[in-house]
Coordinates of C-alpha atoms in Angstrom, one line a residue:
M1 CA 38.6 103.7 171.8
F2 CA 37.9 106.4 174.5
T3 CA 40.2 109.4 174.3
T4 CA 40.4 112.6 176.3
R5 CA 40.3 114.7 173.2
P6 CA 39.8 114.2 169.5
T7 CA 42.8 113.6 167.2
L8 CA 42.6 116.8 165.2
Q9 CA 42.4 116.6 161.4
G10 CA 42.6 119.2 158.6
T11 CA 44.5 120.3 155.6
F12 CA 45.9 123.8 156.4
G13 CA 48.3 123.2 159.3
M14 CA 48.8 121.6 162.7
A15 CA 50.8 122.5 165.8
S16 CA 51.2 120.6 169.0
S17 CA 53.3 121.6 172.0
T18 CA 53.5 121.4 175.8
H19 CA 51.9 124.8 176.3
W20 CA 48.8 126.1 174.6
L21 CA 50.2 129.6 174.1
A22 CA 53.1 128.2 172.1
S23 CA 50.8 126.0 170.0
Q24 CA 48.5 129.0 169.3
S25 CA 51.5 131.3 168.5
A26 CA 52.7 128.7 166.0
M27 CA 49.2 128.5 164.4
A28 CA 49.1 132.3 164.2
V29 CA 52.3 132.2 162.1
L30 CA 50.9 129.6 159.8
E31 CA 47.7 131.7 159.4
D32 CA 49.9 134.7 158.5
G33 CA 51.5 132.7 155.6
G34 CA 54.5 131.3 157.4
N35 CA 55.7 127.8 157.1
A36 CA 56.3 125.1 159.7
Y37 CA 59.8 126.3 160.4
D38 CA 58.7 129.9 160.9
A39 CA 56.0 128.6 163.3
A40 CA 58.5 126.4 165.2
V41 CA 60.9 129.3 165.9
A42 CA 58.0 131.5 167.1
A43 CA 56.7 128.7 169.4
G44 CA 60.2 128.0 170.6
F45 CA 60.7 131.5 171.9
V46 CA 57.2 131.6 173.4
L47 CA 58.1 128.4 175.4
H48 CA 61.1 130.3 176.8
V49 CA 58.6 132.8 178.3
V50 CA 55.7 130.6 179.4
E51 CA 57.7 127.5 180.5
P52 CA 60.8 129.2 182.0
H53 CA 61.2 126.3 184.5
L54 CA 61.6 124.0 181.6
N55 CA 63.7 125.8 179.0
G56 CA 65.4 129.1 178.1
P57 CA 67.3 130.9 175.4
A58 CA 70.7 129.8 176.9
G59 CA 69.7 126.2 177.0
E60 CA 69.8 123.7 174.1
V61 CA 67.5 122.2 171.4
P62 CA 67.9 119.3 169.0
I63 CA 65.6 119.7 166.0
I64 CA 64.6 117.1 163.4
L65 CA 63.1 118.5 160.2
A66 CA 61.7 117.0 157.1
P67 CA 61.2 119.5 154.2
A68 CA 58.4 118.8 151.7
E69 CA 61.2 118.7 149.1
G70 CA 64.4 117.4 150.6
R71 CA 66.0 115.0 153.0
V72 CA 65.5 114.6 156.7
R73 CA 68.1 116.5 158.7
V74 CA 69.0 116.9 162.4
L75 CA 69.9 120.5 163.6
C76 CA 72.1 120.2 166.6
G77 CA 71.5 123.0 169.1
Q78 CA 73.6 121.3 171.9
G79 CA 76.5 123.5 172.9
V80 CA 79.9 122.1 173.8
A81 CA 81.9 122.2 177.0
P82 CA 83.9 125.5 177.3
A83 CA 87.7 125.4 176.8
G84 CA 88.3 125.6 180.5
A85 CA 85.8 122.8 181.4
T86 CA 88.3 120.0 182.0
V87 CA 88.1 117.0 184.3
A88 CA 91.3 118.2 186.0
H89 CA 89.8 121.6 186.8
Y90 CA 86.6 120.2 188.3
R91 CA 88.6 117.6 190.3
S92 CA 90.8 120.4 191.6
L93 CA 87.7 121.9 193.2
G94 CA 87.1 118.7 195.1
L95 CA 84.2 117.6 192.9
D96 CA 83.3 114.1 191.9
L97 CA 80.3 115.1 189.9
V98 CA 79.5 118.2 187.9
P99 CA 77.1 120.3 190.0
G100 CA 73.5 120.2 189.0
T101 CA 73.2 124.0 189.2
G102 CA 75.4 127.0 188.8
P103 CA 77.9 128.3 186.2
L104 CA 80.2 125.3 186.4
A105 CA 77.4 123.2 184.8
A106 CA 77.0 125.7 181.9
A107 CA 77.8 124.5 178.4
V108 CA 78.1 127.0 175.6
P109 CA 74.5 128.0 175.0
G110 CA 73.0 126.3 172.0
A111 CA 69.3 126.9 171.6
F112 CA 69.4 130.5 170.2
D113 CA 71.7 129.8 167.4
A114 CA 69.8 126.6 166.4
W115 CA 66.6 128.5 166.1
M116 CA 68.3 131.2 164.1
L117 CA 69.8 128.7 161.6
L118 CA 66.3 127.0 161.2
L119 CA 64.8 130.4 160.5
R120 CA 67.6 131.4 158.1
D121 CA 67.7 128.2 156.1
Y122 CA 64.2 127.0 156.1
G123 CA 61.9 129.8 157.2
T124 CA 60.4 132.8 155.3
K125 CA 59.6 135.3 158.0
S126 CA 61.8 138.1 159.5
L127 CA 63.3 138.0 162.9
A128 CA 60.9 140.6 164.2
D129 CA 57.9 138.6 162.8
V130 CA 58.8 135.4 164.8
L131 CA 59.9 137.2 168.0
K132 CA 56.9 139.4 168.4
Y133 CA 54.8 136.7 170.2
A134 CA 57.5 136.1 172.8
I135 CA 58.1 139.8 173.3
G136 CA 54.4 140.3 173.8
Y137 CA 54.1 137.7 176.5
A138 CA 57.3 138.8 178.3
E139 CA 56.4 142.5 178.1
D140 CA 52.6 142.4 178.6
G141 CA 52.5 139.3 180.7
H142 CA 50.9 135.9 180.6
A143 CA 49.0 133.8 183.2
P144 CA 51.5 131.2 184.3
V145 CA 50.7 127.5 184.8
E146 CA 50.7 126.3 188.4
R147 CA 54.1 124.5 188.2
V148 CA 56.0 127.8 187.6
G149 CA 55.0 129.2 191.0
E150 CA 55.5 125.8 192.6
T151 CA 59.1 125.6 191.3
V152 CA 59.8 129.2 192.4
E153 CA 58.5 128.4 195.9
T154 CA 60.8 125.3 196.1
V155 CA 63.8 127.5 195.5
R156 CA 62.5 130.7 197.3
E157 CA 65.2 130.6 200.0
L158 CA 68.0 130.2 197.4
F159 CA 66.6 133.1 195.4
E160 CA 66.3 135.4 198.4
S161 CA 69.6 134.5 200.0
E162 CA 71.9 133.8 197.0
W163 CA 70.3 134.6 193.6
P164 CA 68.7 138.1 194.0
S165 CA 68.5 138.7 190.2
S166 CA 66.2 135.6 190.0
A167 CA 64.1 136.9 192.9
E168 CA 63.6 140.2 191.1
V169 CA 62.0 138.4 188.1
Y170 CA 60.2 135.5 189.8
L171 CA 59.5 136.9 193.3
P172 CA 58.4 140.5 192.6
G173 CA 57.3 142.0 195.9
G174 CA 58.1 138.7 197.5
T175 CA 55.3 136.9 195.7
S176 CA 55.8 133.9 193.5
P177 CA 53.9 133.6 190.2
R178 CA 50.2 132.7 190.6
P179 CA 47.8 131.2 188.0
G180 CA 45.3 133.9 186.8
E181 CA 47.7 136.7 187.5
L182 CA 50.1 138.2 184.9
L183 CA 53.7 137.2 185.0
R184 CA 56.0 139.6 183.2
N185 CA 59.7 139.6 182.3
P186 CA 60.5 143.1 181.1
A187 CA 64.2 142.4 181.0
L188 CA 63.8 139.6 178.6
A189 CA 61.4 141.7 176.4
A190 CA 64.0 144.5 176.4
T191 CA 66.7 142.0 175.4
W192 CA 64.8 140.8 172.3
R193 CA 63.7 144.3 171.4
R194 CA 67.4 145.5 171.4
L195 CA 68.5 142.4 169.5
V196 CA 65.9 143.0 166.8
A197 CA 66.8 146.7 166.6
E198 CA 70.6 146.0 166.3
A199 CA 70.0 143.2 163.8
E200 CA 67.8 145.4 161.6
E201 CA 70.3 148.2 161.7
A202 CA 73.2 145.9 160.8
G203 CA 71.2 143.8 158.2
K204 CA 69.4 146.7 156.6
G205 CA 66.6 145.2 154.4
S206 CA 67.8 141.7 154.0
R207 CA 66.0 139.0 156.1
V208 CA 69.1 136.7 156.0
E209 CA 71.5 139.5 156.8
Q210 CA 69.4 140.4 159.8
I211 CA 69.4 136.9 161.1
E212 CA 73.1 136.7 160.7
A213 CA 73.5 139.9 162.6
A214 CA 71.4 138.6 165.4
R215 CA 73.6 135.5 165.6
K216 CA 76.6 137.8 166.0
V217 CA 74.9 139.9 168.6
W218 CA 74.3 136.7 170.6
S219 CA 77.8 135.3 170.2
E220 CA 79.9 138.5 170.3
G221 CA 77.7 141.4 171.2
F222 CA 75.9 142.7 174.3
I223 CA 74.3 139.3 175.0
A224 CA 77.6 137.5 174.9
E225 CA 79.2 140.1 177.2
A226 CA 76.5 139.7 179.8
L227 CA 76.6 135.9 179.7
V228 CA 80.4 135.9 180.3
R229 CA 80.0 138.4 183.2
Q230 CA 77.4 136.1 184.7
A231 CA 79.6 133.0 184.4
A232 CA 82.4 134.8 186.3
R233 CA 80.2 135.6 189.3
P234 CA 80.7 133.2 192.3
T235 CA 77.4 131.3 192.5
M236 CA 76.1 128.9 195.1
D237 CA 75.4 125.5 193.5
T238 CA 74.4 122.0 194.5
S239 CA 77.9 121.3 195.9
G240 CA 77.0 123.7 198.7
T241 CA 79.9 126.0 197.6
R242 CA 80.1 129.2 195.5
H243 CA 81.9 128.6 192.2
T244 CA 82.6 130.6 189.0
G245 CA 82.1 129.0 185.6
T246 CA 84.4 128.5 182.7
L247 CA 82.4 130.1 179.8
T248 CA 84.4 132.8 178.0
A249 CA 83.9 135.2 175.1
A250 CA 86.1 132.9 172.9
D251 CA 83.8 130.0 173.7
L252 CA 80.7 131.9 172.6
A253 CA 82.3 133.3 169.5
G254 CA 83.8 130.0 168.4
W255 CA 80.6 127.8 168.4
E256 CA 77.6 127.6 166.1
A257 CA 74.8 125.1 165.6
T258 CA 75.3 122.4 162.9
Y259 CA 73.4 120.1 160.6
E260 CA 73.9 116.3 160.4
D261 CA 72.2 113.2 159.1
P262 CA 69.8 111.4 161.5
A263 CA 70.4 108.0 163.0
T264 CA 67.8 105.7 161.5
Y265 CA 66.3 102.2 161.9
D266 CA 63.7 100.4 159.7
W267 CA 60.9 98.6 161.5
N268 CA 58.0 96.9 159.6
G269 CA 57.7 99.5 156.9
W270 CA 58.5 102.5 159.2
T271 CA 61.8 104.4 159.3
L272 CA 62.5 106.1 162.6
C273 CA 64.8 109.1 162.6
K274 CA 66.7 110.3 165.7
A275 CA 69.7 112.5 166.6
G276 CA 73.0 110.7 166.9
G277 CA 74.9 109.2 169.8
W278 CA 75.6 112.6 171.4
S279 CA 71.9 112.3 172.4
Q280 CA 70.0 109.4 173.8
G281 CA 68.1 109.1 170.5
P282 CA 69.7 105.8 169.3
A283 CA 68.3 104.2 172.5
F284 CA 64.8 104.5 170.9
L285 CA 66.2 102.7 167.8
Q286 CA 67.9 100.0 169.9
Q287 CA 64.6 99.3 171.7
L288 CA 63.0 98.6 168.3
A289 CA 65.9 96.5 167.2
L290 CA 65.5 94.3 170.3
L291 CA 61.9 93.5 169.4
P292 CA 61.0 90.4 167.3
A293 CA 61.7 91.1 163.7
A294 CA 58.1 90.3 162.6
R295 CA 55.3 92.4 164.0
A296 CA 53.1 89.2 164.3
E297 CA 55.7 87.8 166.9
L298 CA 55.1 90.6 169.3
P299 CA 53.0 89.8 172.4
A300 CA 49.5 91.2 172.6
Y301 CA 49.6 95.0 173.0
G302 CA 49.3 95.9 176.7
S303 CA 49.7 92.4 178.0
A304 CA 52.1 91.5 180.8
D305 CA 54.3 89.8 178.2
Y306 CA 54.3 93.0 176.1
V307 CA 55.1 95.3 179.0
H308 CA 57.8 93.0 180.4
L309 CA 59.5 92.7 176.9
L310 CA 59.6 96.5 176.5
I311 CA 60.9 97.1 180.0
E312 CA 63.7 94.6 179.7
G313 CA 64.7 95.8 176.2
C314 CA 64.8 99.3 177.5
K315 CA 67.2 98.3 180.3
L316 CA 69.6 96.8 177.7
A317 CA 69.4 99.8 175.4
M318 CA 70.0 102.3 178.3
A319 CA 72.9 100.2 179.6
D320 CA 74.5 100.6 176.2
R321 CA 73.7 104.3 176.3
E322 CA 75.7 104.5 179.5
A323 CA 78.7 102.7 178.0
W324 CA 78.8 103.9 174.4
Y325 CA 76.9 107.2 173.9
G326 CA 78.7 110.6 174.0
D327 CA 80.9 112.9 172.1
A328 CA 84.1 112.8 174.0
D329 CA 86.0 109.4 173.7
G330 CA 88.3 110.6 170.9
S331 CA 87.1 108.1 168.3
G332 CA 84.8 110.6 166.7
T333 CA 81.9 108.2 166.4
V334 CA 79.4 106.2 168.5
P335 CA 79.1 102.6 167.2
V336 CA 75.5 103.1 166.2
A337 CA 75.7 100.7 163.2
D338 CA 77.0 97.9 165.4
L339 CA 74.5 98.7 168.2
L340 CA 71.7 98.3 165.6
S341 CA 73.0 95.3 163.7
A342 CA 70.9 92.1 163.5
E343 CA 73.7 90.0 164.9
Y344 CA 74.3 92.2 168.0
N345 CA 70.6 92.4 168.8
A346 CA 70.1 88.7 168.4
E347 CA 72.7 88.3 171.2
R348 CA 71.2 91.0 173.3
R349 CA 67.6 89.7 172.8
A350 CA 68.7 86.3 174.2
L351 CA 69.4 88.1 177.6
I352 CA 65.7 88.9 178.1
G353 CA 64.3 86.2 180.3
E354 CA 61.2 85.4 182.2
K355 CA 62.3 87.4 185.2
A356 CA 63.1 91.1 185.6
S357 CA 66.8 91.9 185.5
H358 CA 68.3 94.1 188.3
E359 CA 71.7 94.4 186.6
L360 CA 73.3 97.1 184.4
R361 CA 74.4 95.0 181.4
P362 CA 76.1 97.0 178.6
G363 CA 77.1 94.9 175.6
S364 CA 80.2 94.7 173.4
P365 CA 79.2 96.0 169.9
G366 CA 81.8 95.0 167.4
G367 CA 83.8 93.3 170.1
R368 CA 84.6 96.5 172.0
T369 CA 84.9 96.4 175.8
A370 CA 82.4 98.5 177.7
Q371 CA 83.7 101.1 180.2
L372 CA 81.5 102.7 182.8
A373 CA 82.1 105.7 185.1
A374 CA 83.0 104.9 188.6
H375 CA 79.9 106.5 190.0
A376 CA 77.7 104.6 187.5
R377 CA 79.3 101.3 188.7
A378 CA 78.8 102.2 192.3
V379 CA 75.1 103.1 192.0
A380 CA 74.5 100.0 189.7
A381 CA 76.1 97.8 192.3
G382 CA 74.1 99.3 195.2
E383 CA 77.3 100.1 197.1
P384 CA 76.9 101.4 200.6
G385 CA 76.7 105.2 200.8
F386 CA 74.6 105.6 197.6
D387 CA 70.9 105.9 197.8
A388 CA 68.4 105.3 194.9
L389 CA 68.9 108.8 193.6
G390 CA 72.7 108.7 194.0
L391 CA 73.2 111.0 196.9
P392 CA 76.2 109.8 198.9
G393 CA 75.3 109.1 202.5
A394 CA 71.6 109.9 202.1
G395 CA 68.6 107.8 203.0
A396 CA 66.2 106.0 200.8
G397 CA 65.2 107.9 197.6
E398 CA 62.0 108.4 195.8
P399 CA 61.3 107.7 192.1
T400 CA 61.9 110.5 189.7
V401 CA 58.3 110.6 188.6
A402 CA 55.6 108.6 190.4
K403 CA 53.7 109.2 193.6
S404 CA 51.7 112.2 194.5
G405 CA 54.0 114.6 196.3
T406 CA 56.9 114.3 193.8
S407 CA 56.6 116.0 190.5
P408 CA 52.9 116.7 189.9
V409 CA 53.3 117.1 186.2
P410 CA 55.1 114.1 184.6
G411 CA 58.1 115.1 182.6
E412 CA 58.4 118.4 184.5
P413 CA 61.4 118.9 186.7
D414 CA 61.6 117.3 190.1
V415 CA 63.3 120.2 191.9
S416 CA 65.0 120.3 195.3
A417 CA 65.6 123.3 197.4
D418 CA 69.1 123.9 196.0
G419 CA 67.7 123.9 192.4
A420 CA 68.9 120.4 191.5
T421 CA 66.6 119.1 188.8
R422 CA 65.7 115.7 187.5
G423 CA 63.5 115.5 184.4
D424 CA 62.8 118.6 182.4
T425 CA 61.9 120.1 179.1
C426 CA 59.3 121.2 176.5
H427 CA 58.4 119.9 173.1
L428 CA 56.8 121.0 169.9
D429 CA 55.7 119.5 166.6
I430 CA 54.4 121.3 163.5
V431 CA 53.3 120.3 160.0
D432 CA 52.1 122.7 157.4
R433 CA 49.9 122.6 154.3
W434 CA 53.0 122.2 152.0
G435 CA 54.1 119.0 153.9
N436 CA 57.0 120.5 155.8
M437 CA 57.4 118.8 159.2
V438 CA 59.5 119.5 162.3
A439 CA 60.0 118.1 165.8
A440 CA 62.0 120.0 168.5
T441 CA 62.7 119.4 172.2
P442 CA 64.0 122.7 173.8
S443 CA 65.3 122.5 177.3
G444 CA 67.9 123.8 179.7
G445 CA 68.4 127.3 181.0
W446 CA 65.8 126.7 183.7
L447 CA 64.9 129.4 186.1
Q448 CA 66.0 127.1 189.0
S449 CA 69.3 126.1 187.4
N450 CA 71.3 129.3 187.4
P451 CA 70.7 132.9 188.4
V452 CA 68.9 135.2 186.0
V453 CA 71.4 137.3 184.1
P454 CA 70.3 140.7 185.3
E455 CA 70.9 142.5 182.0
L456 CA 69.1 139.8 179.9
G457 CA 66.2 138.3 181.9
F458 CA 67.2 134.6 181.5
P459 CA 69.8 132.2 183.1
L460 CA 72.6 130.1 181.8
G461 CA 72.1 126.4 181.3
T462 CA 73.4 123.3 183.2
R463 CA 73.8 120.6 180.6
L464 CA 77.4 119.8 181.6
Q465 CA 75.9 117.9 184.6
M466 CA 75.4 115.1 182.1
A467 CA 79.1 114.6 181.6
W468 CA 81.3 112.4 183.8
L469 CA 84.4 113.5 185.7
D470 CA 86.2 110.3 184.7
E471 CA 88.7 110.5 181.8
G472 CA 88.5 108.3 178.7
L473 CA 84.7 107.7 178.5
P474 CA 82.4 108.6 175.6
N475 CA 80.7 111.0 177.9
S476 CA 83.7 112.4 179.8
L477 CA 83.7 116.2 180.4
T478 CA 85.9 117.3 177.5
P479 CA 86.4 120.9 176.1
G480 CA 84.9 121.4 172.7
R481 CA 82.7 118.2 173.0
R482 CA 79.0 117.9 173.5
P483 CA 77.8 116.5 176.8
R484 CA 75.4 113.6 176.1
T485 CA 71.9 114.9 176.3
T486 CA 68.6 113.3 177.1
L487 CA 66.8 115.5 174.5
T488 CA 65.4 113.4 171.7
P489 CA 62.7 114.5 169.2
S490 CA 61.5 111.9 166.7
L491 CA 60.4 111.8 163.1
A492 CA 58.9 108.8 161.4
L493 CA 58.7 107.9 157.7
K494 CA 56.4 105.3 156.2
D495 CA 57.6 103.6 153.1
G496 CA 60.2 106.3 152.8
V497 CA 57.8 109.3 153.1
P498 CA 57.7 111.5 156.3
V499 CA 54.4 111.0 158.0
M500 CA 54.8 111.8 161.8
A501 CA 56.7 114.0 164.1
F502 CA 56.6 113.5 167.9
G503 CA 58.3 113.8 171.2
T504 CA 58.0 114.4 174.9
P505 CA 59.7 116.1 177.9
G506 CA 60.9 113.8 180.7
G507 CA 64.7 113.5 180.9
D508 CA 65.7 109.8 180.9
Q509 CA 62.1 108.8 180.3
Q510 CA 61.8 110.4 176.9
D511 CA 62.8 107.4 174.8
Q512 CA 60.7 105.1 176.9
W513 CA 57.5 107.0 176.6
Q514 CA 58.1 107.6 172.9
V515 CA 58.7 103.9 172.1
H516 CA 55.4 103.1 173.8
F517 CA 53.6 105.8 171.9
F518 CA 55.1 104.8 168.5
L519 CA 54.2 101.2 169.0
A520 CA 50.6 102.1 170.0
V521 CA 50.3 104.1 166.8
A522 CA 51.9 101.5 164.6
L523 CA 50.0 98.5 166.1
G524 CA 46.7 100.3 166.8
A525 CA 43.4 100.4 164.9
S526 CA 42.8 103.3 162.5
V527 CA 40.5 106.1 163.7
R528 CA 38.8 108.3 161.1
G529 CA 41.0 106.7 158.5
G530 CA 44.2 108.1 160.0
L531 CA 46.7 107.4 162.8
D532 CA 45.2 107.3 166.3
L533 CA 47.6 109.9 167.7
Q534 CA 45.4 110.9 170.7
G535 CA 44.6 107.3 171.6
A536 CA 48.3 106.4 171.6
I537 CA 49.1 109.4 173.8
D538 CA 46.2 108.7 176.2
A539 CA 47.1 104.9 176.6
P540 CA 48.4 103.9 180.1
N541 CA 52.2 104.5 180.2
W542 CA 55.1 103.5 182.3
H543 CA 58.9 103.9 182.8
N544 CA 61.8 102.3 184.6
D545 CA 64.9 103.8 186.4
S546 CA 67.1 100.7 186.1
F547 CA 70.1 102.6 184.8
P548 CA 72.2 105.6 186.0
G549 CA 70.3 108.8 185.6
S550 CA 71.5 111.7 183.5
F551 CA 70.8 114.4 186.1
Y552 CA 72.6 115.2 189.2
P553 CA 72.9 113.3 191.5
R554 CA 73.0 110.5 188.9
G555 CA 71.3 107.6 190.8
M556 CA 69.3 104.5 189.7
R557 CA 66.7 102.1 191.0
P558 CA 67.5 98.6 189.8
G559 CA 64.5 96.6 188.8
S560 CA 62.1 99.6 189.2
V561 CA 59.0 100.1 187.1
T562 CA 56.5 103.0 187.7
V563 CA 53.1 102.5 186.1
E564 CA 49.9 104.5 185.9
S565 CA 47.1 103.2 188.1
R566 CA 45.0 102.8 184.9
M567 CA 47.2 99.8 183.9
D568 CA 45.3 96.5 184.2
G569 CA 45.7 95.2 187.8
E570 CA 46.4 91.7 186.6
V571 CA 49.3 93.0 184.4
I572 CA 50.7 94.8 187.5
E573 CA 50.6 91.7 189.6
E574 CA 52.2 89.6 186.9
L575 CA 55.0 92.1 186.6
R576 CA 55.6 91.8 190.3
R577 CA 55.6 88.0 190.1
R578 CA 58.3 88.4 187.5
G579 CA 60.5 90.3 189.9
H580 CA 59.8 93.9 188.8
D581 CA 59.7 96.5 191.7
V582 CA 56.5 98.1 190.7
T583 CA 55.4 101.6 191.9
V584 CA 51.8 102.5 191.1
G585 CA 51.6 106.2 190.3
D586 CA 48.6 108.4 189.7
A587 CA 46.2 107.5 186.9
W588 CA 47.6 110.2 184.6
S589 CA 51.2 110.6 185.6
E590 CA 53.5 109.2 182.8
G591 CA 54.4 111.1 179.7
R592 CA 53.8 114.5 178.0
L593 CA 53.7 113.5 174.4
C594 CA 53.0 115.7 171.4
A595 CA 52.5 114.6 167.8
V596 CA 51.6 115.7 164.3
A597 CA 51.1 113.6 161.2
R598 CA 50.5 113.9 157.5
D599 CA 48.9 111.2 155.2
P600 CA 50.9 111.5 152.0
R601 CA 48.1 109.8 150.0
T602 CA 45.4 112.4 150.9
G603 CA 47.3 115.4 152.3
V604 CA 45.2 115.1 155.5
L605 CA 47.0 116.5 158.5
S606 CA 46.6 115.3 162.1
A607 CA 47.6 116.4 165.6
A608 CA 47.2 115.4 169.3
A609 CA 48.7 116.5 172.6
N610 CA 49.0 115.1 176.1
P611 CA 46.2 115.8 178.6
R612 CA 48.4 115.0 181.6
G613 CA 49.2 118.3 183.5
M614 CA 46.4 120.1 181.6
Q615 CA 48.6 122.4 179.6
G616 CA 49.7 120.7 176.4
Y617 CA 47.5 121.4 173.4
A618 CA 47.2 120.8 169.7
V619 CA 45.6 123.3 167.3
G620 CA 45.0 123.2 163.6
R621 CA 42.5 123.3 160.8

């Protein structure tokens, strides 16, 4: 099989991420004697610097880890809604949706504390050791990828007229970042240097005490104080009005990242591990559960029957996501067991017919009655006044990721002039010579989502835009509860042993592209005696938007499918004959997957990364 790059193989360590500098920083940590978790933390902070349009320290990160000795765990770095973030408060401001930008959309920041817990509990390096790479790139500069400057240009007017602290960092001298020229963020470097100094002073010689001190500086010290000041500043957002946020010192001091068991599903000798129903992770598992039980009953890989089956199964899973996933319905649990049960999926599988469905069809797991937000019902029904992207009163919309002229790098944010963002994110996967494995999908805190906090060099996040302003739903805006997130790293076991970590940016597309990747690996031929990670990443990919989107303005395109032009033409025509509204995108325009693997029989490590966008890389030896 032709691939754009080799699937790397070795025995020492492997790192794959959406930016080469993060991958190489992770590898430098491994070379310096660190383990996969030390390397992941270092890479995560580098991603904050080199992909600031895709993630930041005040964003969020779900992490799945599989220690060489121990059980698979999920580390939740998704912050909750502040105490003042009530539906009543937002409705009193005349809002029907949480704005896509500005402090009203800010949850309690989650990423920093999650990285610190990972370092404390599973790492071996000091805080200074893992932060030095990010500090170096922020202080000395790095050559930015094209999309950073393109994103800044999109929101130039907003920065110059409303968000001057952002213009100071990203429009120095009125010039946006350019490839081949150094982009610096001295305020961010100073923040981390001060954090390390205060943590070392408070923690003296103990690595763990220093990490604990850093967590306290974030949640109660100078960083917390600056974040609260920023939230209180009236800020122009996507509503067209200046609003203040709800984040307080008590919110920051009262939250910390937590561990939990993964949601899992067994499929033909594999066990797939995902974050729970506060993420969209179980939608991956549901798509597998909707497939025929026996691998031999699947249609031929890449055929029209195969693509149709996966598209229609995805629609059913994502309809259930809309009705059942979240953290706010008061029951305390999402009915994942019922959603993955054989009986439920036999009923749901029977709904997949010869023709494409254009309906939003949530099910009734355990006999429960589905409830949808009013906005979701409106866009699903195609009510007048809602376009394909959900903008009331607007004209026809474009797909979230497809034709030239929208987002040039799939999975990167599709940004409007007011900073509204659809699609997002970074990803990293690491496996070390001891067999430790980790997958993480950091996101939020984008440079275009909120003004840069002048004292800190980074903005607040906007994850609350995922929550509905309707009461009584699993994903209603509720103080102390997590907004449902699109972030969804994956970890796969074979015969009970961890063998592969993978993931992708891409908002609502993440658990579409990942299912396609996983099946390509699981069904594909062996290359060099191992998993064909690169071939599965390079294979023609696709996505659909036949469900309400998670990002403001929360639209959908019933019956839509966007495919890469490399997909077989006969398959495309057959999909159209079956009623799919097919958009043919560029040849390399769907997915930004990363993956690492370990063969438990031999100890051979593997890695691969997405060639689309020309910035994701795997490294290893």
